[in-house]
PDB file of C-alpha atoms in Angstrom:
ATOM      1  CA  UNK K 191      56.709 167.280  77.845  1.00 52.00           C
ATOM      2  CA  UNK K 192      58.830 170.273  78.794  1.00 55.00           C
ATOM      3  CA  UNK K 193      61.993 169.778  80.848  1.00 56.00           C
ATOM      4  CA  UNK K 194      61.919 171.080  84.547  1.00 54.00           C
ATOM      5  CA  UNK K 195      64.386 173.897  83.745  1.00 57.00           C
ATOM      6  CA  UNK K 196      62.058 175.177  80.892  1.00 58.00           C
ATOM      7  CA  UNK K 197      59.048 175.142  83.121  1.00 52.00           C
ATOM      8  CA  UNK K 198      60.775 176.913  85.951  1.00 52.00           C
ATOM      9  CA  UNK K 199      62.173 179.521  83.599  1.00 56.00           C
ATOM     10  CA  UNK K 200      58.754 180.218  82.108  1.00 53.00           C
ATOM     11  CA  UNK K 201      56.806 180.331  85.285  1.00 59.00           C
ATOM     12  CA  UNK K 202      56.911 183.539  87.325  1.00 67.00           C
ATOM     13  CA  UNK K 203      57.107 183.201  91.106  1.00 71.00           C
ATOM     14  CA  UNK K 204      54.427 184.966  93.084  1.00 83.00           C
ATOM     15  CA  UNK K 205      56.641 186.601  95.676  1.00 80.00           C
ATOM     16  CA  UNK K 206      55.068 188.331  98.740  1.00 83.00           C
ATOM     17  CA  UNK K 207      52.534 190.804  97.584  1.00 81.00           C
ATOM     18  CA  UNK K 208      52.631 190.152  93.830  1.00 83.00           C
ATOM     19  CA  UNK K 209      49.177 190.658  92.213  1.00 81.00           C
ATOM     20  CA  UNK K 210      47.628 191.891  95.430  1.00 85.00           C
ATOM     21  CA  UNK K 211      45.702 195.207  95.000  1.00 85.00           C
ATOM     22  CA  UNK K 212      46.879 197.795  97.419  1.00 87.00           C
ATOM     23  CA  UNK K 213      43.496 198.202  99.092  1.00 88.00           C
ATOM     24  CA  UNK K 214      42.806 194.440  99.345  1.00 89.00           C
ATOM     25  CA  UNK K 215      42.855 192.815 102.858  1.00 94.00           C
ATOM     26  CA  UNK K 216      45.981 190.800 102.683  1.00 93.00           C
ATOM     27  CA  UNK K 217      48.006 188.634 105.037  1.00 94.00           C
ATOM     28  CA  UNK K 218      51.526 187.885 103.852  1.00 94.00           C
ATOM     29  CA  UNK K 219      53.638 185.123 105.295  1.00 94.00           C
ATOM     30  CA  UNK K 220      55.949 187.403 107.219  1.00 94.00           C
ATOM     31  CA  UNK K 221      58.740 185.657 109.244  1.00 93.00           C
ATOM     32  CA  UNK K 222      57.782 187.740 112.386  1.00 92.00           C
ATOM     33  CA  UNK K 223      54.019 186.898 112.095  1.00 92.00           C
ATOM     34  CA  UNK K 224      53.644 183.340 111.043  1.00 93.00           C
ATOM     35  CA  UNK K 225      53.187 180.464 113.497  1.00 90.00           C
ATOM     36  CA  UNK K 226      55.498 177.571 113.275  1.00 88.00           C
ATOM     37  CA  UNK K 227      53.911 174.267 114.209  1.00 86.00           C
ATOM     38  CA  UNK K 228      51.055 175.568 116.321  1.00 86.00           C
ATOM     39  CA  UNK K 229      47.549 176.588 115.223  1.00 87.00           C
ATOM     40  CA  UNK K 230      46.212 179.957 116.337  1.00 88.00           C
ATOM     41  CA  UNK K 231      44.385 179.756 119.604  1.00 86.00           C
ATOM     42  CA  UNK K 232      42.610 182.012 122.192  1.00 84.00           C
ATOM     43  CA  UNK K 233      45.892 183.835 123.072  1.00 89.00           C
ATOM     44  CA  UNK K 234      47.038 184.364 119.514  1.00 91.00           C
ATOM     45  CA  UNK K 235      47.212 188.012 118.406  1.00 93.00           C
ATOM     46  CA  UNK K 236      45.437 188.662 115.074  1.00 95.00           C
ATOM     47  CA  UNK K 237      47.620 189.991 112.279  1.00 95.00           C
ATOM     48  CA  UNK K 238      44.579 191.503 110.582  1.00 96.00           C
ATOM     49  CA  UNK K 239      40.938 192.502 111.566  1.00 97.00           C
ATOM     50  CA  UNK K 240      38.313 192.506 108.963  1.00 97.00           C
ATOM     51  CA  UNK K 241      34.490 193.077 108.761  1.00 96.00           C
ATOM     52  CA  UNK K 242      32.222 190.083 108.290  1.00 95.00           C
ATOM     53  CA  UNK K 243      31.978 189.128 104.674  1.00 94.00           C
ATOM     54  CA  UNK K 244      35.491 190.402 103.727  1.00 95.00           C
ATOM     55  CA  UNK K 245      37.590 188.573 101.137  1.00 94.00           C
ATOM     56  CA  UNK K 246      41.065 188.161 102.418  1.00 95.00           C
ATOM     57  CA  UNK K 247      44.169 187.117 100.471  1.00 93.00           C
ATOM     58  CA  UNK K 248      46.635 184.893 102.294  1.00 94.00           C
ATOM     59  CA  UNK K 249      50.213 184.012 101.359  1.00 93.00           C
ATOM     60  CA  UNK K 250      51.455 180.628 102.654  1.00 93.00           C
ATOM     61  CA  UNK K 251      54.791 178.925 102.594  1.00 93.00           C
ATOM     62  CA  UNK K 252      55.932 175.507 103.196  1.00 90.00           C
ATOM     63  CA  UNK K 253      58.233 174.214 105.884  1.00 91.00           C
ATOM     64  CA  UNK K 254      59.910 171.891 103.437  1.00 90.00           C
ATOM     65  CA  UNK K 255      63.607 172.688 103.195  1.00 91.00           C
ATOM     66  CA  UNK K 256      63.497 174.663 106.423  1.00 92.00           C
ATOM     67  CA  UNK K 257      63.500 171.736 108.795  1.00 90.00           C
ATOM     68  CA  UNK K 258      66.712 170.434 110.446  1.00 89.00           C
ATOM     69  CA  UNK K 259      66.228 166.880 108.944  1.00 86.00           C
ATOM     70  CA  UNK K 260      66.402 168.610 105.522  1.00 88.00           C
ATOM     71  CA  UNK K 261      69.428 170.732 106.430  1.00 89.00           C
ATOM     72  CA  UNK K 262      67.575 173.792 107.475  1.00 91.00           C
ATOM     73  CA  UNK K 263      68.577 175.150 103.930  1.00 91.00           C
ATOM     74  CA  UNK K 264      65.884 175.524 101.305  1.00 93.00           C
ATOM     75  CA  UNK K 265      68.511 176.535  98.781  1.00 94.00           C
ATOM     76  CA  UNK K 266      70.318 173.211  99.156  1.00 94.00           C
ATOM     77  CA  UNK K 267      67.176 171.117  99.645  1.00 93.00           C
ATOM     78  CA  UNK K 268      65.375 172.511  96.522  1.00 92.00           C
ATOM     79  CA  UNK K 269      68.685 172.913  94.642  1.00 92.00           C
ATOM     80  CA  UNK K 270      69.109 169.059  94.762  1.00 91.00           C
ATOM     81  CA  UNK K 271      65.817 168.903  92.892  1.00 90.00           C
ATOM     82  CA  UNK K 272      67.012 171.275  90.188  1.00 89.00           C
ATOM     83  CA  UNK K 273      65.463 174.433  91.556  1.00 90.00           C
ATOM     84  CA  UNK K 274      67.649 177.481  91.589  1.00 89.00           C
ATOM     85  CA  UNK K 275      67.921 179.852  94.638  1.00 90.00           C
ATOM     86  CA  UNK K 276      66.200 182.650  92.791  1.00 90.00           C
ATOM     87  CA  UNK K 277      63.209 180.331  92.247  1.00 89.00           C
ATOM     88  CA  UNK K 278      62.541 180.018  96.008  1.00 93.00           C
ATOM     89  CA  UNK K 279      59.874 182.221  97.577  1.00 92.00           C
ATOM     90  CA  UNK K 280      61.302 185.248  99.218  1.00 93.00           C
ATOM     91  CA  UNK K 281      59.203 184.797 102.367  1.00 93.00           C
ATOM     92  CA  UNK K 282      60.440 181.293 102.864  1.00 93.00           C
ATOM     93  CA  UNK K 283      64.078 182.615 102.636  1.00 94.00           C
ATOM     94  CA  UNK K 284      63.092 185.420 104.963  1.00 94.00           C
ATOM     95  CA  UNK K 285      61.903 182.933 107.559  1.00 94.00           C
ATOM     96  CA  UNK K 286      65.250 181.073 107.293  1.00 92.00           C
ATOM     97  CA  UNK K 287      67.239 184.348 107.427  1.00 93.00           C
ATOM     98  CA  UNK K 288      65.194 185.549 110.552  1.00 94.00           C
ATOM     99  CA  UNK K 289      66.936 183.026 112.740  1.00 90.00           C
ATOM    100  CA  UNK K 290      63.652 181.446 113.981  1.00 89.00           C
ATOM    101  CA  UNK K 291      64.028 177.713 114.168  1.00 87.00           C
ATOM    102  CA  UNK K 292      61.476 174.942 114.441  1.00 87.00           C
ATOM    103  CA  UNK K 293      61.393 172.977 117.642  1.00 87.00           C
ATOM    104  CA  UNK K 294      60.088 169.513 116.704  1.00 84.00           C
ATOM    105  CA  UNK K 295      59.743 168.389 120.367  1.00 84.00           C
ATOM    106  CA  UNK K 296      57.170 171.150 121.012  1.00 85.00           C
ATOM    107  CA  UNK K 297      55.338 171.736 117.644  1.00 85.00           C
ATOM    108  CA  UNK K 298      54.381 170.269 114.360  1.00 84.00           C
ATOM    109  CA  UNK K 299      56.300 171.221 111.238  1.00 87.00           C
ATOM    110  CA  UNK K 300      53.859 173.413 109.425  1.00 88.00           C
ATOM    111  CA  UNK K 301      54.175 177.182 108.938  1.00 93.00           C
ATOM    112  CA  UNK K 302      50.844 178.851 109.589  1.00 93.00           C
ATOM    113  CA  UNK K 303      49.701 182.298 108.253  1.00 93.00           C
ATOM    114  CA  UNK K 304      47.268 184.338 110.446  1.00 92.00           C
ATOM    115  CA  UNK K 305      45.226 184.539 112.330  1.00 94.00           C
ATOM    116  CA  UNK K 306      42.599 187.058 111.161  1.00 95.00           C
ATOM    117  CA  UNK K 307      39.952 188.430 113.454  1.00 95.00           C
ATOM    118  CA  UNK K 308      36.378 189.136 112.276  1.00 96.00           C
ATOM    119  CA  UNK K 309      35.076 192.375 113.732  1.00 97.00           C
ATOM    120  CA  UNK K 310      32.031 191.719 115.921  1.00 96.00           C
ATOM    121  CA  UNK K 311      32.688 187.947 116.169  1.00 94.00           C
ATOM    122  CA  UNK K 312      32.684 186.702 119.758  1.00 92.00           C
ATOM    123  CA  UNK K 313      33.965 183.441 121.388  1.00 86.00           C
ATOM    124  CA  UNK K 314      31.487 180.640 120.483  1.00 89.00           C
ATOM    125  CA  UNK K 315      30.244 182.287 117.266  1.00 93.00           C
ATOM    126  CA  UNK K 316      30.377 179.940 114.185  1.00 93.00           C
ATOM    127  CA  UNK K 317      32.335 181.506 111.285  1.00 92.00           C
ATOM    128  CA  UNK K 318      31.968 180.433 107.689  1.00 92.00           C
ATOM    129  CA  UNK K 319      35.051 180.554 105.581  1.00 92.00           C
ATOM    130  CA  UNK K 320      34.790 180.100 101.892  1.00 93.00           C
ATOM    131  CA  UNK K 321      37.851 179.547  99.636  1.00 93.00           C
ATOM    132  CA  UNK K 322      37.273 181.731  96.549  1.00 93.00           C
ATOM    133  CA  UNK K 323      40.480 180.954  94.703  1.00 90.00           C
ATOM    134  CA  UNK K 324      43.781 179.115  95.080  1.00 87.00           C
ATOM    135  CA  UNK K 325      46.706 180.501  93.201  1.00 86.00           C
ATOM    136  CA  UNK K 326      49.946 178.575  92.941  1.00 86.00           C
ATOM    137  CA  UNK K 327      52.933 180.675  93.973  1.00 89.00           C
ATOM    138  CA  UNK K 328      55.798 178.397  92.632  1.00 88.00           C
ATOM    139  CA  UNK K 329      55.921 175.903  89.901  1.00 85.00           C
ATOM    140  CA  UNK K 330      57.032 173.154  92.413  1.00 86.00           C
ATOM    141  CA  UNK K 331      55.880 171.611  95.735  1.00 86.00           C
ATOM    142  CA  UNK K 332      56.696 168.764  98.093  1.00 85.00           C
ATOM    143  CA  UNK K 333      54.848 165.503  98.793  1.00 77.00           C
ATOM    144  CA  UNK K 334      55.943 164.137 102.185  1.00 77.00           C
ATOM    145  CA  UNK K 335      54.945 161.814 104.966  1.00 71.00           C
ATOM    146  CA  UNK K 336      58.071 162.026 107.123  1.00 68.00           C
ATOM    147  CA  UNK K 337      58.021 161.686 110.853  1.00 62.00           C
ATOM    148  CA  UNK K 338      55.089 159.246 110.882  1.00 60.00           C
ATOM    149  CA  UNK K 339      52.590 162.129 110.893  1.00 59.00           C
ATOM    150  CA  UNK K 340      50.366 163.639 108.376  1.00 57.00           C
ATOM    151  CA  UNK K 341      46.782 162.980 107.286  1.00 59.00           C
ATOM    152  CA  UNK K 342      46.980 159.120 107.421  1.00 61.00           C
ATOM    153  CA  UNK K 343      50.062 158.072 109.426  1.00 61.00           C
ATOM    154  CA  UNK K 344      50.506 154.343 109.435  1.00 62.00           C
ATOM    155  CA  UNK K 345      48.068 153.960 106.488  1.00 65.00           C
ATOM    156  CA  UNK K 346      49.894 155.772 103.661  1.00 61.00           C
ATOM    157  CA  UNK K 347      52.082 154.946 101.960  1.00 64.00           C
ATOM    158  CA  UNK K 348      50.751 151.492 101.661  1.00 67.00           C
ATOM    159  CA  UNK K 349      53.110 148.938 103.245  1.00 70.00           C
ATOM    160  CA  UNK K 350      54.945 147.046 100.506  1.00 73.00           C
ATOM    161  CA  UNK K 351      53.988 143.305 100.497  1.00 79.00           C
ATOM    162  CA  UNK K 352      57.652 142.216 100.853  1.00 84.00           C
ATOM    163  CA  UNK K 353      58.397 144.484 103.889  1.00 78.00           C
ATOM    164  CA  UNK K 354      59.271 142.283 106.937  1.00 83.00           C
ATOM    165  CA  UNK K 355      56.955 142.519 109.992  1.00 81.00           C
ATOM    166  CA  UNK K 356      58.013 145.190 112.404  1.00 78.00           C
ATOM    167  CA  UNK K 357      59.910 147.331 109.812  1.00 76.00           C
ATOM    168  CA  UNK K 358      58.585 150.823 109.352  1.00 72.00           C
ATOM    169  CA  UNK K 359      57.276 151.875 105.930  1.00 68.00           C
ATOM    170  CA  UNK K 360      59.954 154.029 104.449  1.00 69.00           C
ATOM    171  CA  UNK K 361      59.075 157.752 104.440  1.00 69.00           C
ATOM    172  CA  UNK K 362      58.349 159.647 101.239  1.00 70.00           C
ATOM    173  CA  UNK K 363      59.697 163.181 100.466  1.00 76.00           C
ATOM    174  CA  UNK K 364      59.529 164.210  96.851  1.00 75.00           C
ATOM    175  CA  UNK K 365      59.870 167.636  95.178  1.00 82.00           C
ATOM    176  CA  UNK K 366      57.363 167.700  92.343  1.00 79.00           C
ATOM    177  CA  UNK K 367      56.998 170.320  89.661  1.00 77.00           C
ATOM    178  CA  UNK K 368      54.350 171.527  87.212  1.00 77.00           C
ATOM    179  CA  UNK K 369      54.376 170.586  83.488  1.00 76.00           C
ATOM    180  CA  UNK K 370      53.790 174.100  82.322  1.00 72.00           C
ATOM    181  CA  UNK K 371      50.062 173.566  82.143  1.00 74.00           C
ATOM    182  CA  UNK K 372      49.663 173.619  85.879  1.00 72.00           C
ATOM    183  CA  UNK K 373      49.561 169.801  86.385  1.00 75.00           C
ATOM    184  CA  UNK K 374      51.828 168.232  88.992  1.00 76.00           C
ATOM    185  CA  UNK K 375      54.512 165.990  87.769  1.00 77.00           C
ATOM    186  CA  UNK K 376      56.498 163.552  90.111  1.00 72.00           C
ATOM    187  CA  UNK K 377      60.270 163.277  89.734  1.00 76.00           C
ATOM    188  CA  UNK K 378      61.453 161.005  87.000  1.00 68.00           C
ATOM    189  CA  UNK K 379      58.253 161.331  85.040  1.00 55.00           C
TER     190      UNK K 379
END
């Protein structure tokens, strides 16, 4: 199995706009346009308008490394996992450098790209969204259940049998990488 440094060196990052045809409907994860912790709603301004049936490319970024409990420093957070600063997505660094900060008392942690308006769609219409392709932008990612939130808070991770009653299940936050073939590998494996 290749070493992390070999995988990172051999895998090109997909920085903002890389591989996107000039005429393609595209929504980058720009620091001044992403939402942080809140989903788009009725008062959100669309960042793009498209006709029905259009295929749109979205860039997304993670909040990991940007949050205060991780030092608000993706270079330091990912650096501790062996990922160099030049291997961090430029749009994640742009969000950090923009001065915008997450407010955990008011919003969830996720950075949300969009919204996109469909021309002719009206409130109450049902829209179908089909994911045509997912492209990995970086050869690493984060698995986390911090803050007692997420898809299954209180259920995963499974409480260890020897954990005393009333003690919270320890949170998980791991930086995983790919093995060169696109398969995820947890730290220490």
